[in-house]
Amino acid sequence: MAENETLVGIIMGSQSDWGTMKEAAKILDELGISNEAKIISAHRTPQRLHDYVDAADAKGMKIIIAGAGAAAHLAGVTAALTTLPVLGVPMESPALKGMDSLLSTVQMPGGIPVATLAIGKAGAKNAGLFATAIIALSDKDVSERLIAWRKKQAAAIPLDPVD
Ligand code: RP5
């Protein structure tokens, strides 16, 4: 792998999605996985999406995490343009609390897969962890870091509830 290679691309439909999508970036940073975040909309900036996916394929990116809300077609259109794994994060949209985002992200036609995570911040965090798990399949150091992260998470959870 080249020194400055970006393994995970995080794309989102709007600046308004960043408060959620930064959870993916945070976990990837914590686990030492190179990543970048860009605002790219399937509807408002379609050419930017095409250009980004073409460049991602060409420069050796491994995974794209796509977060969008409402008529959330970003992950699906991204998946249509590449065979890289695409992880979809539905935003918790104000109008329908993310059900619109969830259904429009998850319900892909057979032949073009998107792995859809939970609505909102939990989904973004888990997308970062899922991307790490994919990379860990072929990188022992990453695998060890992920195992250590899980152990630390478990150790931080108290056994006894407090009032
Ligand atoms: C989607 O529309 C974006 O992903 C965002 O979640 C939603 C609203 O966008 P803004 O109107 O806040 O820019 O495309």
JSON list of C-alpha atoms and ligand atoms in Angstrom, two decimals:
[
{"chain": "A", "resi": 1, "resn": "MET", "atom": "CA", "xyz": [0.00, 0.00, 0.00]},
{"chain": "A", "resi": 2, "resn": "ALA", "atom": "CA", "xyz": [1.30, 3.45, -0.91]},
{"chain": "A", "resi": 3, "resn": "GLU", "atom": "CA", "xyz": [2.24, 5.63, 2.04]},
{"chain": "A", "resi": 4, "resn": "ASN", "atom": "CA", "xyz": [-0.50, 8.22, 1.44]},
{"chain": "A", "resi": 5, "resn": "GLU", "atom": "CA", "xyz": [-3.23, 5.92, 0.15]},
{"chain": "A", "resi": 6, "resn": "THR", "atom": "CA", "xyz": [-6.72, 6.67, 1.46]},
{"chain": "A", "resi": 7, "resn": "LEU", "atom": "CA", "xyz": [-8.44, 3.39, 2.22]},
{"chain": "A", "resi": 8, "resn": "VAL", "atom": "CA", "xyz": [-11.93, 4.61, 3.10]},
{"chain": "A", "resi": 9, "resn": "GLY", "atom": "CA", "xyz": [-13.92, 7.37, 1.44]},
{"chain": "A", "resi": 10, "resn": "ILE", "atom": "CA", "xyz": [-16.72, 8.91, 3.48]},
{"chain": "A", "resi": 11, "resn": "ILE", "atom": "CA", "xyz": [-19.21, 10.76, 1.33]},
{"chain": "A", "resi": 12, "resn": "MET", "atom": "CA", "xyz": [-22.39, 12.53, 2.38]},
{"chain": "A", "resi": 13, "resn": "GLY", "atom": "CA", "xyz": [-25.20, 14.31, 0.62]},
{"chain": "A", "resi": 14, "resn": "SER", "atom": "CA", "xyz": [-24.98, 17.57, 2.52]},
{"chain": "A", "resi": 15, "resn": "GLN", "atom": "CA", "xyz": [-23.02, 19.56, 5.07]},
{"chain": "A", "resi": 16, "resn": "SER", "atom": "CA", "xyz": [-25.99, 18.87, 7.35]},
{"chain": "A", "resi": 17, "resn": "ASP", "atom": "CA", "xyz": [-24.99, 15.17, 7.39]},
{"chain": "A", "resi": 18, "resn": "TRP", "atom": "CA", "xyz": [-21.50, 15.79, 8.78]},
{"chain": "A", "resi": 19, "resn": "GLY", "atom": "CA", "xyz": [-22.58, 15.88, 12.44]},
{"chain": "A", "resi": 20, "resn": "THR", "atom": "CA", "xyz": [-23.62, 12.24, 11.96]},
{"chain": "A", "resi": 21, "resn": "MET", "atom": "CA", "xyz": [-20.96, 11.09, 9.50]},
{"chain": "A", "resi": 22, "resn": "LYS", "atom": "CA", "xyz": [-18.06, 12.36, 11.59]},
{"chain": "A", "resi": 23, "resn": "GLU", "atom": "CA", "xyz": [-18.76, 9.37, 13.86]},
{"chain": "A", "resi": 24, "resn": "ALA", "atom": "CA", "xyz": [-17.43, 7.17, 11.04]},
{"chain": "A", "resi": 25, "resn": "ALA", "atom": "CA", "xyz": [-14.35, 9.35, 10.60]},
{"chain": "A", "resi": 26, "resn": "LYS", "atom": "CA", "xyz": [-13.70, 9.39, 14.36]},
{"chain": "A", "resi": 27, "resn": "ILE", "atom": "CA", "xyz": [-13.69, 5.62, 14.67]},
{"chain": "A", "resi": 28, "resn": "LEU", "atom": "CA", "xyz": [-11.52, 5.17, 11.57]},
{"chain": "A", "resi": 29, "resn": "ASP", "atom": "CA", "xyz": [-9.02, 7.71, 12.95]},
{"chain": "A", "resi": 30, "resn": "GLU", "atom": "CA", "xyz": [-9.04, 5.90, 16.29]},
{"chain": "A", "resi": 31, "resn": "LEU", "atom": "CA", "xyz": [-8.27, 2.60, 14.57]},
{"chain": "A", "resi": 32, "resn": "GLY", "atom": "CA", "xyz": [-5.59, 4.09, 12.33]},
{"chain": "A", "resi": 33, "resn": "ILE", "atom": "CA", "xyz": [-7.44, 3.67, 9.02]},
{"chain": "A", "resi": 34, "resn": "SER", "atom": "CA", "xyz": [-6.77, 6.41, 6.49]},
{"chain": "A", "resi": 35, "resn": "ASN", "atom": "CA", "xyz": [-9.94, 8.17, 5.42]},
{"chain": "A", "resi": 36, "resn": "GLU", "atom": "CA", "xyz": [-11.30, 11.30, 3.81]},
{"chain": "A", "resi": 37, "resn": "ALA", "atom": "CA", "xyz": [-14.69, 13.00, 3.94]},
{"chain": "A", "resi": 38, "resn": "LYS", "atom": "CA", "xyz": [-16.42, 14.79, 1.05]},
{"chain": "A", "resi": 39, "resn": "ILE", "atom": "CA", "xyz": [-19.81, 16.36, 0.40]},
{"chain": "A", "resi": 40, "resn": "ILE", "atom": "CA", "xyz": [-21.23, 14.68, -2.68]},
{"chain": "A", "resi": 41, "resn": "SER", "atom": "CA", "xyz": [-24.91, 14.50, -3.54]},
{"chain": "A", "resi": 42, "resn": "ALA", "atom": "CA", "xyz": [-26.45, 12.02, -5.95]},
{"chain": "A", "resi": 43, "resn": "HIS", "atom": "CA", "xyz": [-29.05, 14.64, -6.79]},
{"chain": "A", "resi": 44, "resn": "ARG", "atom": "CA", "xyz": [-27.37, 18.06, -6.42]},
{"chain": "A", "resi": 45, "resn": "THR", "atom": "CA", "xyz": [-23.85, 17.16, -7.62]},
{"chain": "A", "resi": 46, "resn": "PRO", "atom": "CA", "xyz": [-24.21, 14.05, -9.79]},
{"chain": "A", "resi": 47, "resn": "GLN", "atom": "CA", "xyz": [-21.10, 14.77, -11.88]},
{"chain": "A", "resi": 48, "resn": "ARG", "atom": "CA", "xyz": [-19.02, 15.11, -8.68]},
{"chain": "A", "resi": 49, "resn": "LEU", "atom": "CA", "xyz": [-20.22, 11.66, -7.65]},
{"chain": "A", "resi": 50, "resn": "HIS", "atom": "CA", "xyz": [-19.24, 10.10, -10.99]},
{"chain": "A", "resi": 51, "resn": "ASP", "atom": "CA", "xyz": [-15.81, 11.76, -10.87]},
{"chain": "A", "resi": 52, "resn": "TYR", "atom": "CA", "xyz": [-15.23, 10.75, -7.25]},
{"chain": "A", "resi": 53, "resn": "VAL", "atom": "CA", "xyz": [-16.08, 7.09, -7.81]},
{"chain": "A", "resi": 54, "resn": "ASP", "atom": "CA", "xyz": [-13.92, 6.91, -10.94]},
{"chain": "A", "resi": 55, "resn": "ALA", "atom": "CA", "xyz": [-10.98, 8.38, -9.02]},
{"chain": "A", "resi": 56, "resn": "ALA", "atom": "CA", "xyz": [-11.60, 6.15, -5.99]},
{"chain": "A", "resi": 57, "resn": "ASP", "atom": "CA", "xyz": [-11.39, 3.04, -8.13]},
{"chain": "A", "resi": 58, "resn": "ALA", "atom": "CA", "xyz": [-8.28, 4.29, -9.89]},
{"chain": "A", "resi": 59, "resn": "LYS", "atom": "CA", "xyz": [-6.39, 5.29, -6.73]},
{"chain": "A", "resi": 60, "resn": "GLY", "atom": "CA", "xyz": [-6.94, 2.07, -4.84]},
{"chain": "A", "resi": 61, "resn": "MET", "atom": "CA", "xyz": [-9.59, 3.06, -2.31]},
{"chain": "A", "resi": 62, "resn": "LYS", "atom": "CA", "xyz": [-11.04, -0.05, -0.65]},
{"chain": "A", "resi": 63, "resn": "ILE", "atom": "CA", "xyz": [-14.43, 0.96, 0.78]},
{"chain": "A", "resi": 64, "resn": "ILE", "atom": "CA", "xyz": [-16.89, 3.83, 0.40]},
{"chain": "A", "resi": 65, "resn": "ILE", "atom": "CA", "xyz": [-19.19, 4.86, 3.24]},
{"chain": "A", "resi": 66, "resn": "ALA", "atom": "CA", "xyz": [-22.13, 6.88, 1.92]},
{"chain": "A", "resi": 67, "resn": "GLY", "atom": "CA", "xyz": [-24.49, 8.76, 4.21]},
{"chain": "A", "resi": 68, "resn": "ALA", "atom": "CA", "xyz": [-27.60, 10.57, 3.03]},
{"chain": "A", "resi": 69, "resn": "GLY", "atom": "CA", "xyz": [-31.05, 11.50, 4.21]},
{"chain": "A", "resi": 70, "resn": "ALA", "atom": "CA", "xyz": [-34.64, 11.72, 2.94]},
{"chain": "A", "resi": 71, "resn": "ALA", "atom": "CA", "xyz": [-34.65, 10.40, -0.67]},
{"chain": "A", "resi": 72, "resn": "ALA", "atom": "CA", "xyz": [-31.31, 8.84, 0.16]},
{"chain": "A", "resi": 73, "resn": "HIS", "atom": "CA", "xyz": [-30.01, 7.54, -3.15]},
{"chain": "A", "resi": 74, "resn": "LEU", "atom": "CA", "xyz": [-26.33, 8.29, -2.59]},
{"chain": "A", "resi": 75, "resn": "ALA", "atom": "CA", "xyz": [-25.23, 4.83, -1.45]},
{"chain": "A", "resi": 76, "resn": "GLY", "atom": "CA", "xyz": [-27.25, 3.10, -4.17]},
{"chain": "A", "resi": 77, "resn": "VAL", "atom": "CA", "xyz": [-25.99, 5.26, -7.01]},
{"chain": "A", "resi": 78, "resn": "THR", "atom": "CA", "xyz": [-22.44, 4.92, -5.71]},
{"chain": "A", "resi": 79, "resn": "ALA", "atom": "CA", "xyz": [-22.81, 1.15, -5.66]},
{"chain": "A", "resi": 80, "resn": "ALA", "atom": "CA", "xyz": [-24.11, 1.26, -9.22]},
{"chain": "A", "resi": 81, "resn": "LEU", "atom": "CA", "xyz": [-20.89, 2.97, -10.32]},
{"chain": "A", "resi": 82, "resn": "THR", "atom": "CA", "xyz": [-18.33, 0.72, -8.61]},
{"chain": "A", "resi": 83, "resn": "THR", "atom": "CA", "xyz": [-17.76, -2.82, -7.39]},
{"chain": "A", "resi": 84, "resn": "LEU", "atom": "CA", "xyz": [-16.05, -1.50, -4.24]},
{"chain": "A", "resi": 85, "resn": "PRO", "atom": "CA", "xyz": [-18.00, -2.34, -1.06]},
{"chain": "A", "resi": 86, "resn": "VAL", "atom": "CA", "xyz": [-20.45, 0.48, -0.31]},
{"chain": "A", "resi": 87, "resn": "LEU", "atom": "CA", "xyz": [-21.74, 0.93, 3.23]},
{"chain": "A", "resi": 88, "resn": "GLY", "atom": "CA", "xyz": [-24.91, 3.01, 3.48]},
{"chain": "A", "resi": 89, "resn": "VAL", "atom": "CA", "xyz": [-25.77, 5.18, 6.46]},
{"chain": "A", "resi": 90, "resn": "PRO", "atom": "CA", "xyz": [-29.32, 6.54, 6.58]},
{"chain": "A", "resi": 91, "resn": "MET", "atom": "CA", "xyz": [-29.58, 10.00, 8.20]},
{"chain": "A", "resi": 92, "resn": "GLU", "atom": "CA", "xyz": [-32.12, 10.62, 10.92]},
{"chain": "A", "resi": 93, "resn": "SER", "atom": "CA", "xyz": [-34.10, 13.04, 8.78]},
{"chain": "A", "resi": 94, "resn": "PRO", "atom": "CA", "xyz": [-36.36, 15.60, 10.48]},
{"chain": "A", "resi": 95, "resn": "ALA", "atom": "CA", "xyz": [-39.52, 14.82, 8.51]},
{"chain": "A", "resi": 96, "resn": "LEU", "atom": "CA", "xyz": [-39.76, 11.05, 8.99]},
{"chain": "A", "resi": 97, "resn": "LYS", "atom": "CA", "xyz": [-37.11, 10.35, 11.65]},
{"chain": "A", "resi": 98, "resn": "GLY", "atom": "CA", "xyz": [-34.93, 8.48, 9.16]},
{"chain": "A", "resi": 99, "resn": "MET", "atom": "CA", "xyz": [-37.45, 5.91, 7.96]},
{"chain": "A", "resi": 100, "resn": "ASP", "atom": "CA", "xyz": [-37.38, 7.60, 4.55]},
{"chain": "A", "resi": 101, "resn": "SER", "atom": "CA", "xyz": [-33.56, 7.47, 4.51]},
{"chain": "A", "resi": 102, "resn": "LEU", "atom": "CA", "xyz": [-33.49, 3.87, 5.75]},
{"chain": "A", "resi": 103, "resn": "LEU", "atom": "CA", "xyz": [-35.91, 2.49, 3.20]},
{"chain": "A", "resi": 104, "resn": "SER", "atom": "CA", "xyz": [-34.39, 4.36, 0.26]},
{"chain": "A", "resi": 105, "resn": "THR", "atom": "CA", "xyz": [-30.91, 3.17, 1.23]},
{"chain": "A", "resi": 106, "resn": "VAL", "atom": "CA", "xyz": [-31.66, -0.44, 2.12]},
{"chain": "A", "resi": 107, "resn": "GLN", "atom": "CA", "xyz": [-34.16, -1.49, -0.50]},
{"chain": "A", "resi": 108, "resn": "MET", "atom": "CA", "xyz": [-31.77, -1.99, -3.41]},
{"chain": "A", "resi": 109, "resn": "PRO", "atom": "CA", "xyz": [-32.64, -4.01, -6.50]},
{"chain": "A", "resi": 110, "resn": "GLY", "atom": "CA", "xyz": [-30.93, -7.41, -6.75]},
{"chain": "A", "resi": 111, "resn": "GLY", "atom": "CA", "xyz": [-27.56, -7.07, -8.48]},
{"chain": "A", "resi": 112, "resn": "ILE", "atom": "CA", "xyz": [-26.36, -3.82, -6.91]},
{"chain": "A", "resi": 113, "resn": "PRO", "atom": "CA", "xyz": [-25.57, -4.37, -3.22]},
{"chain": "A", "resi": 114, "resn": "VAL", "atom": "CA", "xyz": [-25.40, -1.76, -0.47]},
{"chain": "A", "resi": 115, "resn": "ALA", "atom": "CA", "xyz": [-24.66, -2.87, 3.10]},
{"chain": "A", "resi": 116, "resn": "THR", "atom": "CA", "xyz": [-26.99, -0.65, 5.11]},
{"chain": "A", "resi": 117, "resn": "LEU", "atom": "CA", "xyz": [-26.25, 0.27, 8.71]},
{"chain": "A", "resi": 118, "resn": "ALA", "atom": "CA", "xyz": [-28.53, 1.70, 11.39]},
{"chain": "A", "resi": 119, "resn": "ILE", "atom": "CA", "xyz": [-30.13, 5.14, 11.17]},
{"chain": "A", "resi": 120, "resn": "GLY", "atom": "CA", "xyz": [-28.00, 8.01, 12.46]},
{"chain": "A", "resi": 121, "resn": "LYS", "atom": "CA", "xyz": [-24.87, 8.16, 14.58]},
{"chain": "A", "resi": 122, "resn": "ALA", "atom": "CA", "xyz": [-24.89, 4.48, 15.58]},
{"chain": "A", "resi": 123, "resn": "GLY", "atom": "CA", "xyz": [-24.97, 3.57, 11.90]},
{"chain": "A", "resi": 124, "resn": "ALA", "atom": "CA", "xyz": [-22.10, 5.93, 11.07]},
{"chain": "A", "resi": 125, "resn": "LYS", "atom": "CA", "xyz": [-19.98, 4.56, 13.92]},
{"chain": "A", "resi": 126, "resn": "ASN", "atom": "CA", "xyz": [-20.74, 0.98, 12.89]},
{"chain": "A", "resi": 127, "resn": "ALA", "atom": "CA", "xyz": [-19.92, 1.79, 9.26]},
{"chain": "A", "resi": 128, "resn": "GLY", "atom": "CA", "xyz": [-16.45, 2.83, 10.44]},
{"chain": "A", "resi": 129, "resn": "LEU", "atom": "CA", "xyz": [-16.12, -0.39, 12.41]},
{"chain": "A", "resi": 130, "resn": "PHE", "atom": "CA", "xyz": [-17.43, -2.49, 9.53]},
{"chain": "A", "resi": 131, "resn": "ALA", "atom": "CA", "xyz": [-14.98, -0.89, 7.11]},
{"chain": "A", "resi": 132, "resn": "THR", "atom": "CA", "xyz": [-12.21, -1.64, 9.60]},
{"chain": "A", "resi": 133, "resn": "ALA", "atom": "CA", "xyz": [-13.34, -5.27, 9.82]},
{"chain": "A", "resi": 134, "resn": "ILE", "atom": "CA", "xyz": [-13.18, -5.60, 6.03]},
{"chain": "A", "resi": 135, "resn": "ILE", "atom": "CA", "xyz": [-9.65, -4.19, 5.96]},
{"chain": "A", "resi": 136, "resn": "ALA", "atom": "CA", "xyz": [-8.69, -6.41, 8.91]},
{"chain": "A", "resi": 137, "resn": "LEU", "atom": "CA", "xyz": [-9.32, -9.50, 6.78]},
{"chain": "A", "resi": 138, "resn": "SER", "atom": "CA", "xyz": [-6.07, -8.81, 4.93]},
{"chain": "A", "resi": 139, "resn": "ASP", "atom": "CA", "xyz": [-4.14, -6.75, 7.48]},
{"chain": "A", "resi": 140, "resn": "LYS", "atom": "CA", "xyz": [-3.04, -8.41, 10.73]},
{"chain": "A", "resi": 141, "resn": "ASP", "atom": "CA", "xyz": [-2.12, -5.14, 12.45]},
{"chain": "A", "resi": 142, "resn": "VAL", "atom": "CA", "xyz": [-5.57, -3.72, 11.79]},
{"chain": "A", "resi": 143, "resn": "SER", "atom": "CA", "xyz": [-7.14, -6.96, 13.00]},
{"chain": "A", "resi": 144, "resn": "GLU", "atom": "CA", "xyz": [-5.19, -6.74, 16.27]},
{"chain": "A", "resi": 145, "resn": "ARG", "atom": "CA", "xyz": [-6.20, -3.11, 16.74]},
{"chain": "A", "resi": 146, "resn": "LEU", "atom": "CA", "xyz": [-9.86, -3.99, 16.17]},
{"chain": "A", "resi": 147, "resn": "ILE", "atom": "CA", "xyz": [-9.73, -6.85, 18.69]},
{"chain": "A", "resi": 148, "resn": "ALA", "atom": "CA", "xyz": [-8.08, -4.54, 21.24]},
{"chain": "A", "resi": 149, "resn": "TRP", "atom": "CA", "xyz": [-10.75, -1.87, 20.59]},
{"chain": "A", "resi": 150, "resn": "ARG", "atom": "CA", "xyz": [-13.52, -4.40, 21.28]},
{"chain": "A", "resi": 151, "resn": "LYS", "atom": "CA", "xyz": [-11.82, -5.55, 24.50]},
{"chain": "A", "resi": 152, "resn": "LYS", "atom": "CA", "xyz": [-11.48, -1.96, 25.67]},
{"chain": "A", "resi": 153, "resn": "GLN", "atom": "CA", "xyz": [-15.16, -1.32, 24.90]},
{"chain": "A", "resi": 154, "resn": "ALA", "atom": "CA", "xyz": [-16.21, -4.39, 26.89]},
{"chain": "A", "resi": 155, "resn": "ALA", "atom": "CA", "xyz": [-13.96, -3.47, 29.82]},
{"chain": "A", "resi": 156, "resn": "ALA", "atom": "CA", "xyz": [-15.52, 0.00, 30.02]},
{"chain": "A", "resi": 157, "resn": "ILE", "atom": "CA", "xyz": [-19.03, -1.35, 30.61]},
{"chain": "A", "resi": 158, "resn": "PRO", "atom": "CA", "xyz": [-19.82, -1.78, 34.32]},
{"chain": "A", "resi": 159, "resn": "LEU", "atom": "CA", "xyz": [-21.47, -4.99, 35.48]},
{"chain": "A", "resi": 160, "resn": "ASP", "atom": "CA", "xyz": [-23.65, -3.38, 38.12]},
{"chain": "A", "resi": 161, "resn": "PRO", "atom": "CA", "xyz": [-26.21, -0.72, 37.30]},
{"chain": "A", "resi": 162, "resn": "VAL", "atom": "CA", "xyz": [-26.22, 2.40, 39.45]},
{"chain": "A", "resi": 163, "resn": "ASP", "atom": "CA", "xyz": [-29.15, 4.56, 40.54]},
{"chain": "B", "resi": 1, "resn": "RP5", "atom": "C1", "xyz": [-29.99, 14.76, 1.43]},
{"chain": "B", "resi": 1, "resn": "RP5", "atom": "O1", "xyz": [-30.94, 15.67, 1.81]},
{"chain": "B", "resi": 1, "resn": "RP5", "atom": "C2", "xyz": [-28.83, 15.01, 2.32]},
{"chain": "B", "resi": 1, "resn": "RP5", "atom": "O2", "xyz": [-28.10, 13.81, 2.48]},
{"chain": "B", "resi": 1, "resn": "RP5", "atom": "C3", "xyz": [-29.44, 15.47, 3.61]},
{"chain": "B", "resi": 1, "resn": "RP5", "atom": "O3", "xyz": [-29.54, 14.45, 4.58]},
{"chain": "B", "resi": 1, "resn": "RP5", "atom": "C4", "xyz": [-30.83, 15.91, 3.18]},
{"chain": "B", "resi": 1, "resn": "RP5", "atom": "C5", "xyz": [-31.09, 17.36, 3.49]},
{"chain": "B", "resi": 1, "resn": "RP5", "atom": "O4", "xyz": [-30.07, 18.14, 2.92]},
{"chain": "B", "resi": 1, "resn": "RP5", "atom": "P1", "xyz": [-29.96, 19.69, 3.24]},
{"chain": "B", "resi": 1, "resn": "RP5", "atom": "O5", "xyz": [-31.24, 20.31, 2.75]},
{"chain": "B", "resi": 1, "resn": "RP5", "atom": "O6", "xyz": [-29.78, 19.81, 4.72]},
{"chain": "B", "resi": 1, "resn": "RP5", "atom": "O7", "xyz": [-28.76, 20.17, 2.49]},
{"chain": "B", "resi": 1, "resn": "RP5", "atom": "O8", "xyz": [-29.62, 14.91, 0.11]}
]
